[in-house]
Tab-separated table of C-alpha atoms and ligand atoms in Angstrom:
chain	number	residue	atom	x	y	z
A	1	UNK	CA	89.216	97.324	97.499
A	2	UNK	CA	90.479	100.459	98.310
A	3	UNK	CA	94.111	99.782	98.632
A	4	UNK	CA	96.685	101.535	96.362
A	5	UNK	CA	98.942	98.454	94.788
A	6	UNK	CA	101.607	100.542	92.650
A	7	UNK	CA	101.859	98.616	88.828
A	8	UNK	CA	98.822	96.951	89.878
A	9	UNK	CA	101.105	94.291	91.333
A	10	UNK	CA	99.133	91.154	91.815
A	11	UNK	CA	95.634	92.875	91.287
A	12	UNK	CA	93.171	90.363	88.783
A	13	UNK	CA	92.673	92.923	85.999
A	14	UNK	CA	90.334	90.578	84.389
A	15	UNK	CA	89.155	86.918	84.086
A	16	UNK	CA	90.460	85.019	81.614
A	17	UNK	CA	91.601	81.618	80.419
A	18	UNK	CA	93.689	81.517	77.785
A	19	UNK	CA	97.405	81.144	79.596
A	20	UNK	CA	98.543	80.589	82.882
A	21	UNK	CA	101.872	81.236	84.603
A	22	UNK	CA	102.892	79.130	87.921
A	23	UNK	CA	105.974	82.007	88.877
A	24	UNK	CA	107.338	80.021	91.771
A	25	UNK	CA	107.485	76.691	89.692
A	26	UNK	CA	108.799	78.577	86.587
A	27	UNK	CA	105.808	76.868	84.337
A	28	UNK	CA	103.973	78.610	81.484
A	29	UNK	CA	100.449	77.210	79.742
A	30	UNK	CA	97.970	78.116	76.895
A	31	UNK	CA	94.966	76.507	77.679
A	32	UNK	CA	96.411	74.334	79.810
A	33	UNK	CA	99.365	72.845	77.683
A	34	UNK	CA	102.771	73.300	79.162
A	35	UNK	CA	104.870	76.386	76.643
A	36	UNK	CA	107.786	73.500	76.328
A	37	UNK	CA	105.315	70.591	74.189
A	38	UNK	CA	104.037	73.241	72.235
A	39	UNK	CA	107.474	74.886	71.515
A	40	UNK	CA	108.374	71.111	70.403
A	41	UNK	CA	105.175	69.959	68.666
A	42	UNK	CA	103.178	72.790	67.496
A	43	UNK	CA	103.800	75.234	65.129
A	44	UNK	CA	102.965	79.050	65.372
A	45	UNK	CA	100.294	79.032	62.811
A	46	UNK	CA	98.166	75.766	65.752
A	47	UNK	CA	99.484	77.516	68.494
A	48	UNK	CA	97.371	80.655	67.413
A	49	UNK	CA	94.343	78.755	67.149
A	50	UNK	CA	94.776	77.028	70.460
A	51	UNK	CA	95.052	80.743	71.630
A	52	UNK	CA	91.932	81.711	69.934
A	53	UNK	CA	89.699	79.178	70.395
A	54	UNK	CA	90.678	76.730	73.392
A	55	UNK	CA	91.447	73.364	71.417
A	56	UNK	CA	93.977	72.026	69.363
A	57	UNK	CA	92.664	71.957	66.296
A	58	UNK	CA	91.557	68.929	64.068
A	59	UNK	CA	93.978	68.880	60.333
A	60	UNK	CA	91.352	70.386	58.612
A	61	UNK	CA	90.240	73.470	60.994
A	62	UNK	CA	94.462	74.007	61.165
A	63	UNK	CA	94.179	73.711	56.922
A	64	UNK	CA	91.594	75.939	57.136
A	65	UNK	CA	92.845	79.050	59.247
A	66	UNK	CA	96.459	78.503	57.587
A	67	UNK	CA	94.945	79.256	54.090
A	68	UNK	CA	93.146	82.327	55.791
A	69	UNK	CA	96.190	83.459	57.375
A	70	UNK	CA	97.862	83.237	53.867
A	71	UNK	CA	95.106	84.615	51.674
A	72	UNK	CA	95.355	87.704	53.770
A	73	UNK	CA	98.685	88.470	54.428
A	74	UNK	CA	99.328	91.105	51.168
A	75	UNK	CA	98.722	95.053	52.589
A	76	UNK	CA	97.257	97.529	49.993
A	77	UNK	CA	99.723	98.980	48.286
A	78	UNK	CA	98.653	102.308	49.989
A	79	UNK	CA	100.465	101.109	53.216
A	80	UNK	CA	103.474	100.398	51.508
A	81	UNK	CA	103.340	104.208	50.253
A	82	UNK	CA	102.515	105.168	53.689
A	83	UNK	CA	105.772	103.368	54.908
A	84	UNK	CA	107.964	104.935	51.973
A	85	UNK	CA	107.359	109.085	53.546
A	86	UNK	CA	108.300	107.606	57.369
A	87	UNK	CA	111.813	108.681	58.211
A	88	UNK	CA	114.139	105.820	57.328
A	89	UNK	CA	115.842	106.133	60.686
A	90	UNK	CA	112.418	106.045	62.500
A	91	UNK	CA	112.463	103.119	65.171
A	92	UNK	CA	110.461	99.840	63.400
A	93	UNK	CA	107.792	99.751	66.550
A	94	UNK	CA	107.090	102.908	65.681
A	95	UNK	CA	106.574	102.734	62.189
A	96	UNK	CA	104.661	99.464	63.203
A	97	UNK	CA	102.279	101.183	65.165
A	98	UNK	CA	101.710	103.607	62.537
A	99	UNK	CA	101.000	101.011	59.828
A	100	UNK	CA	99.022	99.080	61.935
A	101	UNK	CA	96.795	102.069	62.960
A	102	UNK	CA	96.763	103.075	59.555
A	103	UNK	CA	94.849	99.872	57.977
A	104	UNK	CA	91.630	100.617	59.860
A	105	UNK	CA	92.166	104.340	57.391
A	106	UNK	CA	92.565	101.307	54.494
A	107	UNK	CA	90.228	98.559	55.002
A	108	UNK	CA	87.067	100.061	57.255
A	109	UNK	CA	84.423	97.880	58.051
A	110	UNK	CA	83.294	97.938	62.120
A	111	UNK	CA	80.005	98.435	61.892
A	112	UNK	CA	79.870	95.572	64.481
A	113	UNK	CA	81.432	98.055	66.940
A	114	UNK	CA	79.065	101.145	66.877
A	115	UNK	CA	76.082	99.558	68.638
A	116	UNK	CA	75.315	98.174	71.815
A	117	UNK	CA	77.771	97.329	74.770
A	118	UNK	CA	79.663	94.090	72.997
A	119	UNK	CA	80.055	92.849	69.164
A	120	UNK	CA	78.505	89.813	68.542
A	121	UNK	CA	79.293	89.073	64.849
A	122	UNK	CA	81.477	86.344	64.840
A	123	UNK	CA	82.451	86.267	61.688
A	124	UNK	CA	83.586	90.314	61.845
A	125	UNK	CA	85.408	89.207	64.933
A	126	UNK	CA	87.385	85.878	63.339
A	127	UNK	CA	88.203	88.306	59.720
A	128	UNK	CA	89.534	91.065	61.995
A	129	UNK	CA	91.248	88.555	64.044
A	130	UNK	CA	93.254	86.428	61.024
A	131	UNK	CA	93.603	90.041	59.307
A	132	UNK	CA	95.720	91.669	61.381
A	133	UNK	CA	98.046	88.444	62.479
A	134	UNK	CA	98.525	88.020	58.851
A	135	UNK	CA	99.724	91.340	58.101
A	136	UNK	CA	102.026	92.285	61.223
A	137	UNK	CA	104.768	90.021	59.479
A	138	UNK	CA	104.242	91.547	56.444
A	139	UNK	CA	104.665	95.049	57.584
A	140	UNK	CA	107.923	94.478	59.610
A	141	UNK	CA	109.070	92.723	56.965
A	142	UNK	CA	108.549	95.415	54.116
A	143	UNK	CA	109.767	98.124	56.747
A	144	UNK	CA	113.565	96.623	56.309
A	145	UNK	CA	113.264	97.177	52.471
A	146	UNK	CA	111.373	100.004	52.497
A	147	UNK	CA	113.490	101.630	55.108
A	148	UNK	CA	116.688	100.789	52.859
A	149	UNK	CA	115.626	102.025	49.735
A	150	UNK	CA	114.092	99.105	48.357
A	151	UNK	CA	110.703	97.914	47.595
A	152	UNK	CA	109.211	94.957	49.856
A	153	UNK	CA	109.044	92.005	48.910
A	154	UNK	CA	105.578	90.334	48.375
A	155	UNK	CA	104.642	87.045	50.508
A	156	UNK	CA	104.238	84.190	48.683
A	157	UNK	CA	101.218	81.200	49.663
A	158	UNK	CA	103.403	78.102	49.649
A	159	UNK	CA	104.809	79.160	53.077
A	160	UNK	CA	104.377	78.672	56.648
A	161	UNK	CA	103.961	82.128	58.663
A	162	UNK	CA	107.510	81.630	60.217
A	163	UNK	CA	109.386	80.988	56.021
A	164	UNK	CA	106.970	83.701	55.020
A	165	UNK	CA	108.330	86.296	57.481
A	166	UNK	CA	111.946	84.993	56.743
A	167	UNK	CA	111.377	84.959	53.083
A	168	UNK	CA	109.873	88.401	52.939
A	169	UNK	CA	113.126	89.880	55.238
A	170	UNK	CA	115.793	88.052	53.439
A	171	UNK	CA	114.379	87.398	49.981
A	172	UNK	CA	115.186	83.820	49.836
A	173	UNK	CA	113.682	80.996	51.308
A	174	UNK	CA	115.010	80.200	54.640
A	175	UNK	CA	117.118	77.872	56.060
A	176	UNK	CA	114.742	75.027	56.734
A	177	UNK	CA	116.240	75.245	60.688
A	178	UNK	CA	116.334	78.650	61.098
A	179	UNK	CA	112.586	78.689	60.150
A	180	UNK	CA	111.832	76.303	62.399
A	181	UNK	CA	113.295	78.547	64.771
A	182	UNK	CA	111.503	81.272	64.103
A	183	UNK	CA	108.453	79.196	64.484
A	184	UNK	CA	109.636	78.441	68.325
A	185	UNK	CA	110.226	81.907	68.754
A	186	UNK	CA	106.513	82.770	67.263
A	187	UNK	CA	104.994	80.195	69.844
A	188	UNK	CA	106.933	81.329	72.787
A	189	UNK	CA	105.994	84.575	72.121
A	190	UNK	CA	102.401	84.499	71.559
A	191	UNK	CA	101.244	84.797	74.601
A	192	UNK	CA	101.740	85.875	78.523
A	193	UNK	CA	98.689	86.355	80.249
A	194	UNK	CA	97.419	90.287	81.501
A	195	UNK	CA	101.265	91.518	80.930
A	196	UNK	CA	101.465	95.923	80.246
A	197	UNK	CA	100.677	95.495	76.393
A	198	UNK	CA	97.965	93.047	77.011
A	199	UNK	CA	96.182	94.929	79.776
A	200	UNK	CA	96.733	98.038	76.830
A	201	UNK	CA	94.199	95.586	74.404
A	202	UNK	CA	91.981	95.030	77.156
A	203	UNK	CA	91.430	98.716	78.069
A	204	UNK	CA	91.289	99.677	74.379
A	205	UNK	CA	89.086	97.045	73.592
A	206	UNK	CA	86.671	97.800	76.107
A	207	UNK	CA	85.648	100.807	74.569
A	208	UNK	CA	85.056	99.299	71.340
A	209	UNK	CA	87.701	100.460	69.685
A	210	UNK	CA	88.548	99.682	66.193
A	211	UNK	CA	90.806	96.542	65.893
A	212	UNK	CA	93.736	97.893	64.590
A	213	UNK	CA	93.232	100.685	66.737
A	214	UNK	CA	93.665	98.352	70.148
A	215	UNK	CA	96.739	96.790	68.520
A	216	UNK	CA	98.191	99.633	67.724
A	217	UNK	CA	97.920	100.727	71.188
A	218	UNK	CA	99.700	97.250	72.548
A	219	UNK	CA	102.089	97.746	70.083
A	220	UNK	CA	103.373	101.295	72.255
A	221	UNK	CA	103.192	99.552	75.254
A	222	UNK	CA	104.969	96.578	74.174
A	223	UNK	CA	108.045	98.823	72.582
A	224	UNK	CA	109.316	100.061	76.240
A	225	UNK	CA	112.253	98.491	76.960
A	226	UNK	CA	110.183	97.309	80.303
A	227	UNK	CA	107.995	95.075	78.245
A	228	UNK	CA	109.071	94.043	75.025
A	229	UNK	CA	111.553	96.762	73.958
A	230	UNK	CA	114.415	94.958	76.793
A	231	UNK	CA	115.550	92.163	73.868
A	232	UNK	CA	116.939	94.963	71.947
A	233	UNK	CA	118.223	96.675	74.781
A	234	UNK	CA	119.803	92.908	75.959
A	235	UNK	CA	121.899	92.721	72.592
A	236	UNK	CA	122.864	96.227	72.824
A	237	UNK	CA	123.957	95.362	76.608
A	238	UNK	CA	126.021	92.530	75.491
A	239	UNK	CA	128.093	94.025	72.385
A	240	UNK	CA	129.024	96.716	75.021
A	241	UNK	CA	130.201	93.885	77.351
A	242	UNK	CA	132.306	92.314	74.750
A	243	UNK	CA	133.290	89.763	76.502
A	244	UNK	CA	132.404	87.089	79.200
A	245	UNK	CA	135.304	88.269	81.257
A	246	UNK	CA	134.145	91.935	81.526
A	247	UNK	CA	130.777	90.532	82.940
A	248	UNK	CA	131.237	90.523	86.684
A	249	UNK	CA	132.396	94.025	86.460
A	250	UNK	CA	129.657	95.207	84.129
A	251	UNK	CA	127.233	93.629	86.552
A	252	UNK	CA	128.818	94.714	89.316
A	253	UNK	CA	128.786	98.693	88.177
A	254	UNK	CA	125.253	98.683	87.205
A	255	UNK	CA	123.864	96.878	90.190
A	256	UNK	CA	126.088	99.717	92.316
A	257	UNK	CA	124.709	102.635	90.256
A	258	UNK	CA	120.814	100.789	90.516
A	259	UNK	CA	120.757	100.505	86.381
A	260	UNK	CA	118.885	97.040	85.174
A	261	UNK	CA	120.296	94.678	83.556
A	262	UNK	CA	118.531	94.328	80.505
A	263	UNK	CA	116.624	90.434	80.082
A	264	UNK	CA	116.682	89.976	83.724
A	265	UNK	CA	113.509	89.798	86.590
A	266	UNK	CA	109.661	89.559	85.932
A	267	UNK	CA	106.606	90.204	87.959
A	268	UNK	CA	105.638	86.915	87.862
A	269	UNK	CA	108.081	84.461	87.797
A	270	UNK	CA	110.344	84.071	90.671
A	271	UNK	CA	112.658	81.749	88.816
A	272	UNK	CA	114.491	81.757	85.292
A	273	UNK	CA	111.594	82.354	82.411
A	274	UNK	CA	110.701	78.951	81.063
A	275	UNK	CA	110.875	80.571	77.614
A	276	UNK	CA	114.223	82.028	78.745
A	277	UNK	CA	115.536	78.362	78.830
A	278	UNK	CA	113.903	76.852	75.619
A	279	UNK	CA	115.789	80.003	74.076
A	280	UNK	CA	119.279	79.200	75.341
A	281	UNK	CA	118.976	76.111	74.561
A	282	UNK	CA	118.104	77.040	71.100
A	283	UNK	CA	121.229	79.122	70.757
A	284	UNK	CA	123.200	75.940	72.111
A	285	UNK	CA	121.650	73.840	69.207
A	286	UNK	CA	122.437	76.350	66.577
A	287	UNK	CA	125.833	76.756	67.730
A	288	UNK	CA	126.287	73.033	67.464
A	289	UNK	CA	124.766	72.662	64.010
A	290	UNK	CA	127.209	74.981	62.734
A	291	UNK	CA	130.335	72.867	63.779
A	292	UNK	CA	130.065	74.480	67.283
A	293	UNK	CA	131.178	78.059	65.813
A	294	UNK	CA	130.196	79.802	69.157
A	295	UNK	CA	128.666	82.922	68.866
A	296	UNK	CA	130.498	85.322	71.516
A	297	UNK	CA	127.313	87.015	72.401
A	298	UNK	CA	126.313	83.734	73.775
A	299	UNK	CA	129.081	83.021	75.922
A	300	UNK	CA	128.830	86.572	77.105
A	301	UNK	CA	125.356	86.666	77.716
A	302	UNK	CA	125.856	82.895	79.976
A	303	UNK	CA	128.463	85.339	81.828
A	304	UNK	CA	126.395	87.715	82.627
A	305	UNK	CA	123.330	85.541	83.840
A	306	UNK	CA	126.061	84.401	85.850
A	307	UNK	CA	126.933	87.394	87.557
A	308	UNK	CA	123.070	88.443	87.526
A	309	UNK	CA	122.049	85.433	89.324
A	310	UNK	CA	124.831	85.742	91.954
A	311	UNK	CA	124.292	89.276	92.985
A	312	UNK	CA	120.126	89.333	92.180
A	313	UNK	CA	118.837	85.779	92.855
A	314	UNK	CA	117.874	86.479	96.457
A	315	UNK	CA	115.261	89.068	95.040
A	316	UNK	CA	114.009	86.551	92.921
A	317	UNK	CA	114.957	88.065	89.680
A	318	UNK	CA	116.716	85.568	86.671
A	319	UNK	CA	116.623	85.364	83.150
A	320	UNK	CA	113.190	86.273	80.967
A	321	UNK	CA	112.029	85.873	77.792
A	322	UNK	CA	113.936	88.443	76.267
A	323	UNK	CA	117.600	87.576	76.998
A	324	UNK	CA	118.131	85.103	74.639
A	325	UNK	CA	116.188	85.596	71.720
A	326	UNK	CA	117.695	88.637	70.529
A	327	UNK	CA	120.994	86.531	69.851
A	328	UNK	CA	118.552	83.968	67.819
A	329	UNK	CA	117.694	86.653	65.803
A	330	UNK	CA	120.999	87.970	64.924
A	331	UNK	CA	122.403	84.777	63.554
A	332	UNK	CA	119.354	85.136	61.352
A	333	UNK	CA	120.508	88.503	60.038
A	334	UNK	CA	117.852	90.430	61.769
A	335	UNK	CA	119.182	93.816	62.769
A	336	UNK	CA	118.510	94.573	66.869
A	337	UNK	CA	116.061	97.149	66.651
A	338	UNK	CA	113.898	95.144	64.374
A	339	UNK	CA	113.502	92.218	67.887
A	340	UNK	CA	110.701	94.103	69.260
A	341	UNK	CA	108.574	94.385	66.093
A	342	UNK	CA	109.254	90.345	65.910
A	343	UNK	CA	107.976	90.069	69.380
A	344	UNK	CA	104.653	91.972	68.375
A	345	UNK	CA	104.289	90.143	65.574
A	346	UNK	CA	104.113	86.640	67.342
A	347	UNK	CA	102.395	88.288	70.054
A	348	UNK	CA	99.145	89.514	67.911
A	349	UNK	CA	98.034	85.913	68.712
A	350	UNK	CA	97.824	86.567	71.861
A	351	UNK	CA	96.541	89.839	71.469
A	352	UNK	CA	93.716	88.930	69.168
A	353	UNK	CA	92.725	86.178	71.481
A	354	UNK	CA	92.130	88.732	74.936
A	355	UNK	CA	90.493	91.403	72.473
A	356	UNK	CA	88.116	88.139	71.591
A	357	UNK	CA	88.045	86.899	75.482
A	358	UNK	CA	87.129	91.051	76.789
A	359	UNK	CA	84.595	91.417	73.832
A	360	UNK	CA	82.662	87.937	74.376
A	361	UNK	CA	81.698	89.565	78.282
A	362	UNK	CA	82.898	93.235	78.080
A	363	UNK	CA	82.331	96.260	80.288
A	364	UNK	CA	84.462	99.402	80.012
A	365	UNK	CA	87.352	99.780	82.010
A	366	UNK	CA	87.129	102.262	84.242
A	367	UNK	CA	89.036	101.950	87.169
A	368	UNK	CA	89.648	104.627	90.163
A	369	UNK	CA	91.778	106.841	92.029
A	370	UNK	CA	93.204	108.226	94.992
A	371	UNK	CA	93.468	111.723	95.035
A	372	UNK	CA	96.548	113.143	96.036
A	373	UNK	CA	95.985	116.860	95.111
A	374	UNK	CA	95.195	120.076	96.504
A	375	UNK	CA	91.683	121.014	98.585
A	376	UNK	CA	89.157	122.346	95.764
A	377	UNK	CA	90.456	126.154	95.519
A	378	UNK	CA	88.956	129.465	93.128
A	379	UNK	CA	90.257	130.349	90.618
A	380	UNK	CA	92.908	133.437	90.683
A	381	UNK	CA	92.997	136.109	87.978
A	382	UNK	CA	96.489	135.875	86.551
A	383	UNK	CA	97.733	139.702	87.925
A	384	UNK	CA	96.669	138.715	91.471
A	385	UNK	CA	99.303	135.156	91.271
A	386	UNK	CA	102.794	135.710	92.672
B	1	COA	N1	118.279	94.458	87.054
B	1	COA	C1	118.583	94.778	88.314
B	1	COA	N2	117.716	94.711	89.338
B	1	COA	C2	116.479	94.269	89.066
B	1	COA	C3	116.085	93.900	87.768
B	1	COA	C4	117.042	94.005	86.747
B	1	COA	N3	116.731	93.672	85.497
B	1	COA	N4	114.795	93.518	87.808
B	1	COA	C5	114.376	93.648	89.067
B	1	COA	N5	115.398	94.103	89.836
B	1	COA	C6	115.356	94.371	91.281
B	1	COA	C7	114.710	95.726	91.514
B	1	COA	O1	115.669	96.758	91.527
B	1	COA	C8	114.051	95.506	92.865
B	1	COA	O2	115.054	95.621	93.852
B	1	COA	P1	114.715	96.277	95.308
B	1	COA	O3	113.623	95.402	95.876
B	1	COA	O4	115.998	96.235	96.028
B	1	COA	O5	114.229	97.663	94.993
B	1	COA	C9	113.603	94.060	92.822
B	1	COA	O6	114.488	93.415	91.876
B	1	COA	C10	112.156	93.883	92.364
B	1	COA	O7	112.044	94.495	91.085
B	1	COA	P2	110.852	95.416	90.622
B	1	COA	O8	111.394	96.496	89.715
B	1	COA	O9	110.050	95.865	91.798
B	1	COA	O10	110.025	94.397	89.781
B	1	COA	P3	108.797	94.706	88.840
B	1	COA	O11	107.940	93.508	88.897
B	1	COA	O12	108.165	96.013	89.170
B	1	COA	O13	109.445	94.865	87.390
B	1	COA	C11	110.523	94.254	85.398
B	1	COA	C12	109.623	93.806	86.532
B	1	COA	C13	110.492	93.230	84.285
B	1	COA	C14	110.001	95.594	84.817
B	1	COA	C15	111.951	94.449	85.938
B	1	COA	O14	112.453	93.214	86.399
B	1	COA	C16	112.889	95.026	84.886
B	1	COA	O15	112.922	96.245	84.690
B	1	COA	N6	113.658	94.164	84.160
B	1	COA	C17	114.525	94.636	83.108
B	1	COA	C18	113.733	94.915	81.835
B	1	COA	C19	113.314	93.647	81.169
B	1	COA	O16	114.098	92.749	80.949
B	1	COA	N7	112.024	93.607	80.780
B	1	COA	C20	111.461	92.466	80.085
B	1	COA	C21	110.455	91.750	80.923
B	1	COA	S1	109.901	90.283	80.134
């Protein structure tokens, strides 16, 4: 091929088989089981296994890998030093980058990754993997104390991932159905095929790059508010709105001065984000279990789709992932700019599992060109340039 395709748009990038998206149908899988049964029947902790290794797993194999994810979920207390000299105002995907870099520094160990052109330990790969999906929680988590003055506070090994993370944020043991939310909110975002931050694991992993390394790198490419970054940005977009009856306008100005509107279009799907709907009606259910106490970010952000769809429909752009979760998250207490490092968190299952996929058959990425440049030219002494 030696066509130019701008964002790669619609170019494979790899092989792979661990989701699927149908865009015109508005359908999302991991390995082959439709996003909506596992946001009702699984829990984040399966769904990361079904991720990593292709099959539901059997009650003890899930026992199993939920005791691993627990007995590793504690950071040296070296991190949480680490943590304490970032600037308190620093943005939490980018002191989650840093920590996560920062435990290769802590816990070394890739031998596996020095030699030939793939690792084939196993076992190396399947620590690594439970390692650093334990810890992401745990290090967004302790950022909101840490970043406040306080010191974090521990996980405990009774919980689920989803309590765990809610536990170690609030310091109380959650809501039973705003944990269960949180665990919907892990599944959905596990996983989305060769998106930006994924193609970032594949690269990085290709060269046999440490671990933590390759997730740090997804992590930067996930914080844009392109990729992952936009469910901050959505919140922000909606407080500014107010409410629903300043949407049209809003839209209306943005649309007329080409600005985005924040939560809205994909690359793949050409209808409203499957996730984007199991969201909503998540926010719908809350609202109701609290005596139907609407929150007005809702009804503004249902305006706004509104006005979206109208004006942006025709281009095939709706809804995504990230314009309703961010208003899950606030009725949890979860400040906006802390969304994204939520996002990576859940989405380290997904990560994990391509770094697996690309290691099991790898070859370094290494793709081409076109040169756009000047002819080949000699060089000029500085006193003879104009
Ligand atoms: N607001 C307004 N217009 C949008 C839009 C949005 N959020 N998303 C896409 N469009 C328009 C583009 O302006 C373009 O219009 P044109 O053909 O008249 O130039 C058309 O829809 C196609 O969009 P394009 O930017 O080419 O799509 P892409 O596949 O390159 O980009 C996104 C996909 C996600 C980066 C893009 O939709 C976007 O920036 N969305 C907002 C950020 C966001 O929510 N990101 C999270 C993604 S999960």
């Amino acid at each position: 091929m030696n066509q130019y395709l701008p964002g790669l748009a619609g170019v494979p990038a790899t092989k792979s088989n661990i989701s699927e998206i149908d865009g015109e149908k508005g359908k999302l899988y991991y390995r082959g089981y439709p996003i909506e049964q596992l946001a009702e029947y699984s829990s984040f902790e399966e769904t990361t296994l079904l991720l990593l290794d292709g099959e539901l797993p059997t009650k003890d194999a899930l026992a199993t890998f939920s005791e691993q994810l627990r007995a590793n979920n504690r950071v040296k207390y070296h991190i949480r030093e680490l943590m304490k000299t970032l600037p308190s105002m620093g943005h939490p995907m980018e002191m989650l980058q840093t920590a996560v870099a920062s435990l290769g520094m802590f816990y070394p160990g890739n031998e596996c990754l020095t030699g030939g052109d793939a690792c084939e330990d196993l076992n190396y790969i399947h620590n690594m993997t439970v390692k650093i999906i334990a810890r992401m929680g745990t290090v967004v988590a302790m950022w909101e104390h840490i970043r406040n003055g306080y010191d974090p506070i521990p996980p405990r090994t009774d919980l689920s991932h989803a309590e765990n993370f809610l536990y170690m944020l609030n310091g109380e043991e959650p809501d039973p159905i705003l944990a269960h939310i949180m665990d919907v909110c892990l599944i959905l975002h596990a996983e989305h095929t060769i998106n930006a931050s994924t193609f970032a694991v594949l690269v990085n992993g290709s060269t046999l790059a440490s671990p933590n390394t390759v997730i740090a790198s997804a992590i930067g490419a996930l914080s844009g508010p392109l990729h992952g970054g936009a469910n901050q940005k959505v919140v922000e977009m909606l407080t500014e709105i107010g409410t629903p009856d300043n949407a049209e306008k809003y839209v209306e100005e943005k649309l007329a001065n080409k600005e985005k509107i924040w939560g809205m279009g994909h690359r793949e799907y050409k209808t409203k984000d499957p996730r984007a709907t199991i969201l909503q009606g998540m926010v719908e259910k809350l609202m109701k279990s609290r005596g139907g106490n609407v929150n007005p970010l809702l009804e503004t952000a249902m305006a706004v789709e509104k006005a979206a769809e109208d004006r942006l429909s025709h281009k095939g752009v709706y809804a995504n992932v990230d314009f309703y979760s961010g208003i899950l998250y606030s009725e949890m207490g979860v400040p906006s700019d802390q969304f994204t490092a939520i996002f990576a968190m859940a989405r380290s299952a997904g990560w994990m599992a391509h770094w697996r996929e690309q290691l099991s058959d790898n070859r370094i990425f290494r793709p081409t060109q076109m040169y756009t440049g000047v002819e080949p030219r000699d060089y000029k002494p500085i006193e003879k340039r104009a």
